[in-house]
Amino acid sequence: MLTSSLVATPRVALAQAGGRSAAGNATPAASAALPKGPRAMMLGDWYRVVNVGSPAVSPDGKRVAMTVTKTVESENRRHSEIWVVNTAGGEPQRWTSPNTESSNPRWSPDGKYLFFSSTRTGGKGNTWAIRLDQPSGEAVQVPEYPTGSMPLDGSFAVFADAASPAPQVASNDPFNSMPAMARPPFDAITRPAASARFDGRHVVDMTYKNNGTGFVPGRRTPRSWRPQQLFRQSVGDTTKKQLTNTAYSHRNPVVSPDGKWVAFVADARLRADSAVDLERDSIAKLPYNKARDEAERNDADIYVVDAVNGGTPRKVAEWMGAESALTWSPDGKQLAFIGRPARTKNARIYTVNVAGGEPRNLLGEWQFEPSDIDWLKTGLLQFTADIGGRSAVLRADLTGKSAPKELVSGRRQLRGASYDAAGATMAFVATTQTSPTELYVAKADGTGERKLTDFNKDVNADVVWSDAERFTYKSVGNLEIEGWLMKPYGYEAGKKYPMVIYIHGGPHSAYGEGWFDEFQNLAAQGMFVLFTNPRGSSGYGADFTYSTRGRWGMEDYEDLMKAVDIVAARPDVDSTRMGATGGSYGGFMTTWMATKTDRFKAIETDRTITDWTYWYGASDAQGLTEFEFYGKPWDNQALYDTLSPIRYVSKVKTPMLIVQSEEDHRTPMGSAEIWFMSLKKQGVPVELVRYPRSNHDLSRTGEPWLLVDRLGRLRQWFGYWLQGAQTAKQ
């Protein structure tokens, strides 16, 4: 996806000693105190919104731990801590130091420890723990408490890790003192004339940069493979027993409830990792071939092996597709997994007898797809799923004869369902259009729901968040599309307001029933905000998601413009004052729109792609278009050219604001530069804003000051062109 599904680590400008920011400028003071409400959102309110995530219910069901992330405005950074709240109610309490970053809480099965992730000095690795069964001070590391999958009694853990150390460069290597990217990679033919005088970048591999990571040095040793082996470690002992020793990797190991077996995923033919990688590399160099590249593949299967002594694994079932999220039934006789029969087919939940047999599809022809699964001690199998723009916790019918039952749903988005050991209590994080994330608890059947936190109480009291009206409409091919129209702050019947359509990234991302800063930002400026999930979006089934393959900018464009037609016909929308904005795939689509219509009075484009051939060479995600456009540029050059907005730039008349990040390796700067220069040469009003120290995720996880600066520029740009405002509201 263009809006990467990988978790990106924001590059935060931490305030340094002496009051200097990472940018080298004096650190400004926090913004002036904001007025009390009720009122419209101001830019400074963004810093006040708290994010709650990663809920974890304690084994006894009495507590829920969570990650709470706040923004430290004066230091231009985010700060995460572990907080805990009683499920019976009461004020949540911070459990980790405010001087360190902490996240991802999880409880030990016996409830004696609360583990979490934190990078701290004086420790090894990033796993720390707070002890609960006796008086405890600051967090400590517990090397005798293993991390991994455990049986019900919690006596040991099994995990996968490389059994051999990574190859090391000789200590006397003459290039060791050079910057990492400057050193000649192992396979390089050329060498620096003088190692102390070359500080450039030497590249021989395709994967030499990555969005969020930056430039990646090439390997300096011969290519080698370190297959992931299974290890066992008993609680109270630091000794790690290696259970397997093979040329292939063991992935996603899970221990049976009785501790006798380990289930894992491995290559369907148990081929060596080296053979699998070399085959993949060879195929990747071949021209696109429909018969070969579109054929269904069985790259992996599920196996079980003795949890005490290892030995020869036994394949549970030969199943065509990709298996993930393994979980055992409470009685240890079955395994459940999420299986995707093919890349463009719906993921399903399957169960299979551990003794062997045919996996059973529990979801049948249900339109939607599961996100994760939990097989509770009560014998019930529950999962979360996106259902269009909303999400829900559901219960699967273990016979596979009935559609799943929604337990917790409504017009909102739910994330991170967590259960206690008995399978009686459930916690989750939820958000709606008008409420940022908070923690909720309910019984496992969805009844008795209660809100446990109110971290956003103060900002919610001051700001009147705008709500959105949901609607559906028929588009090309009679396909139903879901959309929303958010009203402007201070809406009054009988008046006309400007409208801006937002276009999401991906293209397989989706908008939905959750609080979103970008929508609230423009609604506060006094504009309608239209957002839809055109074909290609996720959350509606694989057929819908992949219906745009090879057809970007075609029917999906019609889906978007159909929504514009519907909204423009409303008496309260001024169809002469409409704008469009979007990022990544949405950036491509907004530049594409500019070449096809002059209905918009102004456009803002983020992380745009204007020439697909350039993008293919400059991006870190070539596999996207190799799949979506049926091959590499030279395999299908006509399609790459036909879908490149730059080929039609002479048609553009709409004023455009271009926002791009200097370190964006997903949608690199060149697309923005050529678009800016082309519009400038034609006399089209255009501005280009380039953000430093920022990657593809600026609008989500970028430096807070820069993220808010971008929100302000959107207000200013659309305020100027759609409202005649010289200065947008702050």
XYZ file of C-alpha atoms in Angstrom:
730
model
C 0.000 0.000 0.000
C 1.064 3.560 -0.553
C -0.119 4.353 2.966
C 2.083 1.699 4.396
C 0.603 -0.911 6.766
C 4.004 -1.149 8.445
C 4.308 0.532 11.793
C 6.395 3.630 11.213
C 8.588 5.107 13.923
C 8.185 8.888 13.922
C 11.363 10.867 13.799
C 10.723 13.211 16.686
C 12.578 16.457 17.244
C 13.457 16.079 20.919
C 14.261 19.232 22.837
C 17.932 19.214 23.659
C 19.715 20.605 26.695
C 19.977 24.363 26.472
C 16.495 24.810 25.021
C 17.342 23.923 21.428
C 15.159 21.836 19.122
C 16.437 19.122 16.798
C 16.061 21.606 13.949
C 18.695 23.802 15.576
C 16.360 26.665 16.444
C 15.387 27.971 19.837
C 12.574 25.854 21.241
C 9.403 27.979 21.223
C 7.184 28.093 24.240
C 3.894 26.228 24.212
C 1.073 28.032 22.461
C -0.937 30.554 24.429
C -3.752 29.283 26.592
C -6.752 28.361 24.482
C -10.159 29.867 25.212
C -12.768 27.809 26.993
C -15.612 26.386 24.967
C -17.888 25.399 23.552
C -16.160 26.496 20.357
C -14.617 25.271 17.106
C -11.396 23.293 17.095
C -8.277 25.457 17.056
C -4.889 24.255 15.879
C -3.600 24.219 19.447
C -6.287 21.714 20.405
C -4.473 19.049 18.418
C -1.786 18.920 21.112
C -4.423 18.227 23.783
C -5.884 15.065 22.261
C -4.815 11.871 24.046
C -4.556 8.516 22.290
C -5.387 5.277 24.124
C -4.304 1.922 22.707
C -3.062 -1.635 23.305
C -5.521 -2.634 26.050
C -4.595 -5.744 28.071
C -6.952 -7.314 30.618
C -5.280 -8.909 33.639
C -5.754 -12.693 33.992
C -8.177 -12.233 36.906
C -10.202 -9.643 34.980
C -9.806 -6.984 37.661
C -7.541 -4.551 35.794
C -6.839 -3.267 32.319
C -3.448 -1.915 31.291
C -3.131 0.361 28.282
C -0.728 2.602 26.394
C -1.547 6.294 26.800
C 0.136 8.683 24.383
C 0.169 12.430 24.868
C 1.922 15.260 23.055
C 4.544 17.365 24.809
C 4.010 20.494 22.756
C 6.920 22.505 24.149
C 9.335 19.713 23.211
C 7.813 18.819 19.837
C 7.393 15.158 20.725
C 4.946 12.463 21.782
C 5.229 10.657 25.085
C 3.822 7.183 25.869
C 3.197 5.640 29.282
C 1.510 2.561 30.724
C -1.655 3.306 32.669
C -3.842 0.840 34.562
C -7.507 1.085 35.573
C -9.724 -1.240 37.614
C -12.503 -2.881 35.623
C -14.859 -2.073 38.499
C -14.224 1.619 37.822
C -12.243 4.446 39.365
C -9.509 6.767 38.176
C -6.804 5.240 35.953
C -3.270 5.355 37.353
C 0.050 5.881 35.611
C 2.358 2.922 36.286
C 5.522 3.838 34.398
C 8.030 6.633 34.721
C 7.238 9.935 32.983
C 10.932 10.142 32.063
C 10.937 7.138 29.720
C 8.836 5.881 26.829
C 6.730 2.799 27.577
C 4.162 0.916 25.496
C 2.577 -2.452 24.655
C 1.569 -3.783 28.100
C 0.955 -7.537 28.643
C 0.393 -9.582 31.793
C 2.099 -12.773 32.861
C -0.387 -15.698 33.000
C -0.117 -15.835 36.797
C -0.728 -12.092 37.112
C 2.515 -11.528 39.019
C 4.069 -9.270 36.404
C 2.984 -6.528 34.061
C 5.423 -6.544 31.165
C 5.848 -3.670 28.726
C 8.212 -2.430 26.045
C 10.657 0.357 26.820
C 14.121 1.359 25.671
C 15.992 2.277 28.846
C 19.602 2.600 29.849
C 21.166 -0.093 31.953
C 19.178 -2.949 30.480
C 19.358 -5.599 27.772
C 16.622 -5.638 25.188
C 13.416 -3.636 25.537
C 11.237 -5.847 27.787
C 10.660 -4.547 31.317
C 8.316 -5.581 34.100
C 6.512 -4.303 37.177
C 6.066 -6.916 39.913
C 2.606 -7.128 41.490
C 2.751 -9.974 44.035
C 5.000 -8.050 46.414
C 5.978 -4.415 47.069
C 7.631 -3.112 43.930
C 9.468 0.027 42.979
C 10.712 0.965 39.534
C 10.418 -1.491 36.671
C 13.021 -4.220 36.359
C 14.051 -6.781 33.790
C 13.257 -10.419 34.525
C 15.482 -12.623 32.342
C 14.181 -15.737 34.119
C 10.658 -14.985 32.879
C 10.580 -15.886 29.184
C 8.671 -14.120 26.453
C 6.664 -16.283 24.092
C 3.668 -18.598 23.908
C 2.806 -20.419 27.149
C 0.584 -23.362 28.156
C -2.265 -22.831 30.602
C -0.092 -23.455 33.655
C 2.405 -20.804 32.543
C 5.376 -23.002 33.411
C 7.405 -22.325 30.255
C 7.389 -20.421 26.997
C 8.227 -21.347 23.427
C 9.492 -18.753 20.976
C 11.252 -18.564 17.621
C 14.714 -17.092 17.220
C 17.794 -17.482 15.077
C 20.088 -20.189 16.408
C 23.276 -18.859 14.850
C 24.874 -15.427 15.288
C 24.873 -12.958 12.428
C 28.077 -12.844 10.370
C 30.472 -10.153 11.566
C 32.841 -7.914 9.658
C 36.473 -8.329 10.678
C 37.572 -5.768 13.245
C 40.509 -4.764 11.052
C 38.370 -4.077 7.982
C 39.777 -0.870 6.420
C 36.295 0.575 5.821
C 34.952 0.244 9.377
C 35.532 3.900 10.177
C 33.463 5.110 7.223
C 29.797 6.159 7.492
C 27.615 3.052 7.169
C 26.121 3.945 3.771
C 29.515 4.929 2.377
C 31.161 1.588 3.015
C 31.462 -0.642 -0.062
C 28.922 -3.502 0.180
C 30.187 -7.067 -0.053
C 29.186 -7.496 -3.710
C 30.525 -4.113 -4.868
C 33.115 -3.926 -7.620
C 34.295 -0.395 -6.878
C 36.041 0.855 -3.736
C 36.753 4.375 -2.420
C 40.039 5.878 -3.501
C 40.542 7.037 0.085
C 38.100 5.809 2.711
C 38.454 8.962 4.830
C 37.475 11.167 1.889
C 34.251 9.528 0.697
C 31.047 10.180 2.642
C 28.487 9.424 -0.046
C 26.223 6.382 -0.431
C 27.302 3.166 -2.142
C 24.421 0.965 -3.315
C 24.278 -2.461 -4.938
C 20.971 -3.854 -3.597
C 17.424 -2.798 -4.516
C 16.388 -2.554 -0.873
C 18.680 0.317 0.034
C 16.047 2.653 1.491
C 12.843 2.321 3.435
C 10.196 4.796 4.460
C 10.549 5.571 8.147
C 13.978 3.935 8.366
C 15.779 5.923 5.717
C 18.780 4.622 3.829
C 19.755 1.029 4.632
C 23.436 0.038 4.324
C 24.190 -2.955 2.134
C 25.477 -6.133 3.733
C 29.235 -6.380 4.134
C 29.473 -10.145 4.499
C 28.466 -12.991 2.160
C 24.737 -13.585 1.935
C 23.651 -15.999 4.629
C 20.474 -17.350 6.156
C 19.600 -17.673 9.845
C 16.419 -19.789 10.001
C 14.157 -19.150 12.986
C 14.281 -22.151 15.306
C 12.031 -23.086 18.218
C 13.356 -22.547 21.733
C 11.907 -23.445 25.121
C 12.597 -21.627 28.381
C 11.160 -22.570 31.782
C 9.901 -19.861 34.108
C 12.509 -19.202 36.787
C 15.388 -20.354 34.583
C 17.445 -18.379 32.094
C 18.476 -21.519 30.191
C 17.047 -21.724 26.670
C 16.627 -25.185 25.182
C 16.722 -25.393 21.384
C 13.955 -27.693 20.138
C 14.624 -27.619 16.387
C 17.607 -27.379 14.086
C 16.512 -27.047 10.480
C 17.261 -25.079 7.324
C 13.735 -23.635 7.310
C 12.120 -21.096 9.661
C 9.369 -21.741 12.209
C 6.891 -18.861 12.367
C 4.091 -17.901 14.764
C 4.679 -20.722 17.323
C 1.840 -21.327 19.806
C 1.849 -23.884 22.630
C -1.127 -26.181 23.246
C -3.067 -25.611 26.494
C -1.643 -28.807 28.034
C 1.912 -27.857 27.064
C 2.560 -30.978 24.976
C 2.653 -29.527 21.469
C 3.779 -26.485 19.553
C 1.939 -25.449 16.405
C 3.735 -23.241 13.906
C 3.695 -22.122 10.286
C 6.484 -23.129 7.892
C 7.144 -23.616 4.203
C 4.638 -26.027 2.684
C 7.482 -28.278 1.488
C 9.845 -27.483 4.371
C 12.339 -26.074 1.928
C 15.376 -24.226 3.229
C 14.969 -20.483 3.649
C 17.766 -20.021 1.139
C 15.908 -22.035 -1.523
C 12.693 -20.102 -0.957
C 14.445 -16.722 -1.137
C 16.511 -17.560 -4.200
C 13.453 -18.858 -6.040
C 11.527 -15.687 -5.162
C 14.434 -13.495 -6.287
C 14.665 -15.335 -9.599
C 10.934 -15.049 -10.298
C 10.990 -11.342 -9.426
C 13.383 -10.718 -12.326
C 11.128 -12.369 -14.911
C 8.628 -10.477 -17.078
C 5.031 -10.548 -15.884
C 3.312 -13.789 -16.829
C -0.387 -14.126 -16.069
C -0.416 -17.930 -15.807
C 2.506 -17.975 -13.394
C 1.976 -14.759 -11.436
C -1.794 -15.091 -11.005
C -1.751 -18.778 -10.065
C -2.812 -19.627 -6.534
C 0.140 -20.579 -4.364
C 0.603 -22.680 -1.287
C 3.703 -21.188 0.268
C 3.112 -22.313 3.855
C 1.223 -24.811 5.997
C 0.602 -25.526 9.681
C 2.725 -28.073 11.559
C 2.920 -29.406 15.113
C 5.958 -30.664 16.981
C 6.632 -32.060 20.453
C 6.950 -29.148 22.926
C 9.420 -31.016 25.148
C 11.901 -32.631 22.789
C 11.161 -31.212 19.347
C 11.696 -33.869 16.718
C 10.132 -34.335 13.303
C 7.169 -32.013 12.719
C 3.832 -33.287 11.453
C 1.797 -31.336 8.932
C -1.718 -30.701 10.209
C -3.291 -30.035 6.821
C -2.356 -29.296 3.219
C -4.241 -26.036 2.713
C -3.923 -23.779 -0.309
C -3.230 -20.215 0.794
C -1.620 -18.225 3.596
C -2.233 -19.108 7.257
C -1.791 -16.737 10.220
C -3.042 -15.987 13.757
C -2.880 -19.597 14.997
C -4.793 -20.328 18.190
C -5.594 -23.579 20.013
C -9.037 -24.694 21.132
C -9.362 -24.889 24.936
C -9.341 -28.702 24.806
C -6.239 -28.776 22.587
C -7.938 -30.881 19.908
C -8.314 -28.187 17.246
C -6.502 -25.203 15.809
C -8.104 -22.060 14.452
C -6.388 -19.743 12.011
C -7.035 -16.874 9.657
C -6.528 -18.124 6.133
C -6.423 -16.207 2.880
C -6.843 -18.610 -0.063
C -5.209 -16.114 -2.437
C -4.089 -12.499 -2.340
C -7.283 -11.255 -3.970
C -9.645 -13.531 -2.033
C -11.361 -12.958 1.285
C -9.598 -13.994 4.462
C -11.666 -16.495 6.459
C -11.522 -18.123 9.876
C -10.849 -21.865 9.677
C -10.694 -24.624 12.250
C -8.928 -27.930 11.758
C -8.458 -31.030 13.889
C -4.895 -31.248 15.137
C -4.960 -34.957 14.302
C -5.490 -33.974 10.667
C -8.343 -33.335 8.301
C -9.885 -30.681 6.094
C -10.005 -27.134 7.511
C -13.566 -25.893 8.016
C -14.545 -22.389 6.895
C -16.499 -20.750 9.733
C -17.479 -17.589 7.844
C -18.847 -19.056 4.634
C -19.631 -16.355 2.087
C -19.815 -13.581 4.690
C -18.754 -10.389 2.918
C -16.258 -9.061 5.435
C -12.877 -10.196 6.748
C -11.563 -10.976 10.260
C -8.796 -8.913 11.835
C -7.822 -11.209 14.721
C -9.243 -14.150 16.655
C -9.488 -15.356 20.258
C -10.597 -18.854 21.196
C -11.815 -18.306 24.731
C -11.568 -20.740 27.616
C -15.365 -20.953 27.493
C -15.086 -22.599 24.063
C -16.372 -19.544 22.187
C -14.410 -18.160 19.257
C -14.538 -14.381 18.941
C -12.932 -11.967 16.516
C -12.866 -8.358 15.367
C -13.630 -7.157 11.862
C -14.112 -3.987 9.882
C -17.625 -3.826 8.461
C -17.309 -1.044 5.971
C -16.428 2.126 7.840
C -17.297 0.726 11.258
C -15.898 -2.207 13.180
C -17.222 -4.789 15.606
C -16.443 -7.659 17.944
C -18.171 -10.795 16.713
C -18.689 -14.425 17.674
C -18.147 -17.129 15.075
C -20.465 -20.090 14.662
C -18.166 -23.070 15.207
C -20.296 -25.216 12.912
C -19.818 -22.761 10.061
C -23.530 -22.916 9.285
C -24.546 -19.435 10.406
C -23.200 -15.935 9.885
C -21.181 -14.502 12.777
C -23.039 -12.641 15.507
C -22.140 -9.045 16.336
C -21.545 -8.584 20.058
C -20.190 -5.034 20.237
C -20.809 -2.721 17.322
C -22.503 0.582 16.464
C -21.278 3.579 14.492
C -17.728 3.545 15.811
C -14.374 1.886 15.374
C -13.130 -0.704 17.879
C -9.556 -1.860 18.291
C -7.542 -4.234 20.439
C -10.122 -6.543 22.003
C -8.527 -8.241 25.022
C -9.919 -10.899 27.396
C -9.223 -12.194 30.878
C -8.112 -15.791 31.429
C -11.651 -17.036 32.095
C -13.013 -15.500 28.896
C -15.572 -13.533 30.894
C -14.353 -9.927 30.614
C -13.467 -7.999 27.480
C -11.776 -4.608 27.071
C -11.332 -2.578 23.909
C -10.554 0.904 22.658
C -13.271 2.767 20.763
C -13.669 6.040 18.897
C -16.513 7.785 17.050
C -16.690 10.741 14.690
C -17.079 13.081 17.666
C -14.971 11.364 20.347
C -11.247 10.519 20.404
C -10.122 7.117 21.704
C -11.079 5.875 25.170
C -11.055 2.504 26.930
C -14.212 0.419 27.406
C -14.994 -2.825 29.223
C -17.850 -5.304 28.818
C -18.710 -8.899 29.444
C -17.366 -11.229 26.781
C -20.833 -11.476 25.231
C -20.876 -7.703 24.730
C -23.357 -6.896 27.502
C -22.746 -4.520 30.383
C -20.519 -2.178 28.412
C -18.927 0.650 30.435
C -16.494 3.445 29.630
C -13.447 3.240 31.907
C -11.394 6.290 30.906
C -11.989 9.927 30.070
C -8.538 11.157 29.096
C -10.006 13.590 26.563
C -12.528 15.120 28.957
C -10.993 18.608 28.938
C -10.615 18.987 25.187
C -14.066 17.464 24.627
C -15.542 20.055 27.006
C -14.033 22.942 25.039
C -14.342 21.763 21.445
C -17.561 21.038 19.593
C -16.488 18.175 17.364
C -18.421 18.036 14.111
C -20.483 14.939 13.350
C -20.907 13.289 9.968
C -24.011 12.062 8.175
C -23.543 8.581 6.731
C -25.015 7.735 3.330
C -24.631 5.127 0.607
C -25.037 5.480 -3.118
C -24.902 3.420 -6.290
C -22.011 3.975 -8.656
C -20.634 2.396 -11.831
C -21.844 -1.178 -12.236
C -24.509 -0.587 -9.583
C -21.848 -0.997 -6.889
C -22.819 0.421 -3.497
C -20.383 2.937 -2.036
C -20.317 4.196 1.544
C -19.747 7.872 2.264
C -20.028 10.521 4.950
C -20.670 14.266 4.956
C -19.406 16.186 7.973
C -21.150 19.461 8.699
C -19.175 22.651 9.325
C -18.899 24.030 12.828
C -21.733 26.435 13.557
C -23.885 25.032 10.772
C -27.100 26.981 10.199
C -29.928 25.732 8.022
C -30.625 27.951 5.051
C -26.991 28.923 4.498
C -24.597 27.622 1.861
C -21.149 26.381 2.776
C -18.064 25.369 0.784
C -17.168 21.670 0.590
C -13.891 19.737 0.458
C -13.686 16.066 -0.496
C -11.021 13.958 1.206
C -9.499 10.959 -0.620
C -7.722 8.278 1.416
C -4.493 6.477 0.641
C -3.635 2.907 -0.115
C -5.636 2.611 -2.289
C -6.652 -0.197 0.057
C -7.053 1.950 3.157
C -10.447 3.213 4.291
C -12.181 6.005 6.139
C -14.677 5.215 8.834
C -16.585 5.898 11.993
C -13.744 7.309 14.056
C -12.440 10.676 15.199
C -10.041 12.108 12.616
C -8.076 15.306 13.105
C -7.991 16.179 9.401
C -11.773 16.215 9.002
C -12.318 18.164 12.214
C -9.678 20.666 11.125
C -11.544 21.774 7.985
C -14.998 21.463 9.539
C -13.802 23.936 12.184
C -12.831 26.287 9.349
C -16.503 26.351 8.350
C -16.568 23.817 5.519
C -18.444 20.642 4.714
C -16.067 17.677 4.592
C -17.005 14.824 2.252
C -15.233 11.494 2.592
C -16.012 8.175 0.940
C -14.667 4.673 0.489
C -14.602 4.180 -3.282
C -13.953 0.779 -4.822
C -10.450 -0.301 -3.893
C -11.019 0.476 -0.208
C -10.650 -2.210 2.457
C -13.395 -3.309 4.815
C -15.884 -4.467 2.163
C -14.422 -7.786 1.092
C -11.561 -8.719 -1.215
C -13.609 -8.447 -4.415
C -14.317 -4.796 -3.625
C -10.753 -4.126 -2.474
C -9.071 -5.449 -5.601
C -11.648 -4.313 -8.155
C -9.408 -1.369 -9.118
C -6.454 -3.530 -10.063
C -5.062 -2.193 -13.323
C -7.777 0.483 -13.325
C -6.645 3.174 -10.908
C -8.263 6.498 -11.774
C -11.095 4.894 -13.724
C -14.178 3.571 -11.912
C -12.748 4.714 -8.561
C -12.627 8.264 -9.935
C -16.259 7.913 -10.990
C -17.158 6.706 -7.487
C -15.646 9.850 -6.003
C -17.214 12.222 -8.499
C -20.612 10.576 -8.040
C -20.398 11.468 -4.336
C -19.453 15.028 -5.300
C -22.519 15.189 -7.586
C -24.806 14.016 -4.790
C -23.460 16.488 -2.254
C -23.223 19.399 -4.702
C -26.966 19.111 -5.310
C -27.746 19.855 -1.669
C -29.202 23.318 -0.998
C -26.703 23.926 1.809
C -23.612 23.167 -0.289
C -22.146 25.857 -2.528
C -21.166 23.900 -5.646
C -19.118 26.872 -6.884
C -16.810 26.606 -3.863
C -15.573 23.028 -3.761
C -12.104 21.658 -3.057
C -10.325 18.311 -2.976
C -7.486 16.908 -0.912
C -5.808 13.556 -0.373
C -2.525 11.832 0.359
C -0.519 8.978 -1.150
C -3.037 7.203 -3.416
C -5.215 10.192 -2.546
C -2.333 12.396 -3.694
C -2.268 10.576 -7.010
C -6.047 10.890 -7.285
C -6.107 14.616 -6.567
C -3.512 15.308 -9.264
C -5.453 12.970 -11.564
C -8.650 14.898 -10.809
C -6.917 18.156 -11.677
C -6.287 16.813 -15.198
C -9.875 15.637 -15.673
C -12.148 18.321 -14.222
C -12.221 22.008 -13.377
C -15.114 21.683 -10.924
C -12.843 22.228 -7.936
C -11.822 25.758 -7.090
C -8.727 24.561 -5.199
C -6.867 21.294 -4.566
C -4.297 20.255 -1.972
C -2.213 17.167 -2.769
C -0.094 15.243 -0.261
C 2.573 12.621 -0.988
C 1.576 12.673 -4.628
C 2.565 10.410 -7.510
C 2.556 12.114 -10.891
C 4.739 9.769 -12.964
C 4.524 6.059 -12.252
C 7.737 5.129 -14.044
C 9.702 7.643 -11.979
C 7.909 6.419 -8.869
C 8.853 2.810 -9.632
C 12.535 3.666 -9.656
C 12.514 6.046 -6.694
C 10.083 4.358 -4.273
C 10.724 1.637 -1.710
C 7.575 -0.296 -2.714
C 7.931 -1.518 -6.303
C 5.884 -4.593 -5.493
C 2.770 -2.434 -5.284
C 2.597 -1.544 -8.951
C 4.096 -4.848 -10.064
C 0.932 -6.377 -8.626
C -1.592 -3.602 -9.225
C -0.404 -2.715 -12.739
C 0.366 -6.285 -13.854
C 4.125 -6.063 -14.131
C 7.056 -3.735 -14.174
C 7.017 -0.576 -16.303
C 8.700 -2.313 -19.242
C 6.172 -5.153 -18.987
C 3.213 -2.772 -19.175
C 4.596 0.636 -20.100
C 1.353 1.776 -21.717
C -0.552 1.397 -18.448
C 2.154 3.118 -16.397
C 2.060 6.039 -18.848
C -1.718 6.144 -19.234
C -2.196 6.410 -15.458
C 0.496 9.075 -14.947
C -1.068 12.510 -14.342
C 2.030 14.272 -15.686
C 1.078 13.141 -19.201
C -1.973 15.414 -18.999
C -0.623 18.272 -16.898
C -1.292 20.806 -19.660
C -5.009 20.470 -18.873
C -4.657 21.615 -15.258
C -6.158 25.004 -14.361
C -6.985 24.482 -10.666
C -4.825 26.202 -7.996
C -2.883 23.555 -6.119
C -0.997 23.309 -2.832
C 1.586 20.502 -2.829
C 2.833 19.022 0.462
C 5.740 16.604 0.406
C 8.246 15.252 2.915
C 11.978 15.385 2.315
C 12.553 11.845 3.606
C 9.513 10.194 2.044
C 10.790 7.048 0.362
C 7.293 5.751 -0.362
C 6.235 8.646 -2.617
C 9.506 10.487 -3.253
C 9.895 14.212 -3.818
C 10.439 14.062 -7.568
C 6.732 13.680 -8.313
C 5.995 16.903 -6.448
C 8.881 18.753 -8.065
C 7.874 17.980 -11.629
C 4.236 18.817 -10.867
C 5.171 22.124 -9.238
C 7.446 23.149 -12.100
C 4.882 22.162 -14.727
C 2.104 24.210 -13.123
C 4.417 27.150 -12.511
C 5.467 27.202 -16.153
C 1.802 27.273 -17.162
C 0.877 30.094 -14.796
C -1.356 27.945 -12.587
C -1.356 29.166 -8.941
C 0.727 26.613 -7.045
C 2.709 26.334 -3.821
C 5.084 23.572 -2.743
C 5.727 23.008 0.971
C 8.608 20.633 1.735
C 8.800 19.304 5.284
C 12.222 18.440 6.742
C 12.950 15.393 8.927
C 9.669 13.907 7.694
C 8.673 10.756 5.847
C 5.505 9.324 4.315
C 3.798 9.356 7.705
C 4.075 13.078 8.456
C 0.304 13.557 8.733
C -0.020 10.640 11.173
C 3.159 10.270 13.205
C 5.325 13.191 12.124
C 6.859 15.814 14.362
C 3.944 17.509 16.161
C 4.945 21.051 15.186
C 5.226 20.111 11.520
C 2.020 18.060 11.588
C 0.079 20.994 13.042
C 1.755 23.377 10.607
C 0.407 21.243 7.779
C -3.117 21.327 9.245
C -2.884 25.092 9.387
C -1.830 25.328 5.755
C -4.838 23.266 4.680
C -7.055 25.757 6.502
C -5.266 28.663 4.879
C -5.307 27.241 1.362
C -8.971 26.309 1.296
C -9.899 29.338 3.384
C -8.315 31.594 0.759
C -9.755 29.941 -2.341
C -13.134 28.784 -1.024
C -13.948 31.436 1.562
C -11.975 34.443 0.453
C -10.180 34.421 3.786
C -6.731 35.982 3.779
C -5.956 34.314 7.101
C -7.557 31.078 8.230
C -8.836 30.549 11.725
C -6.197 29.240 14.093
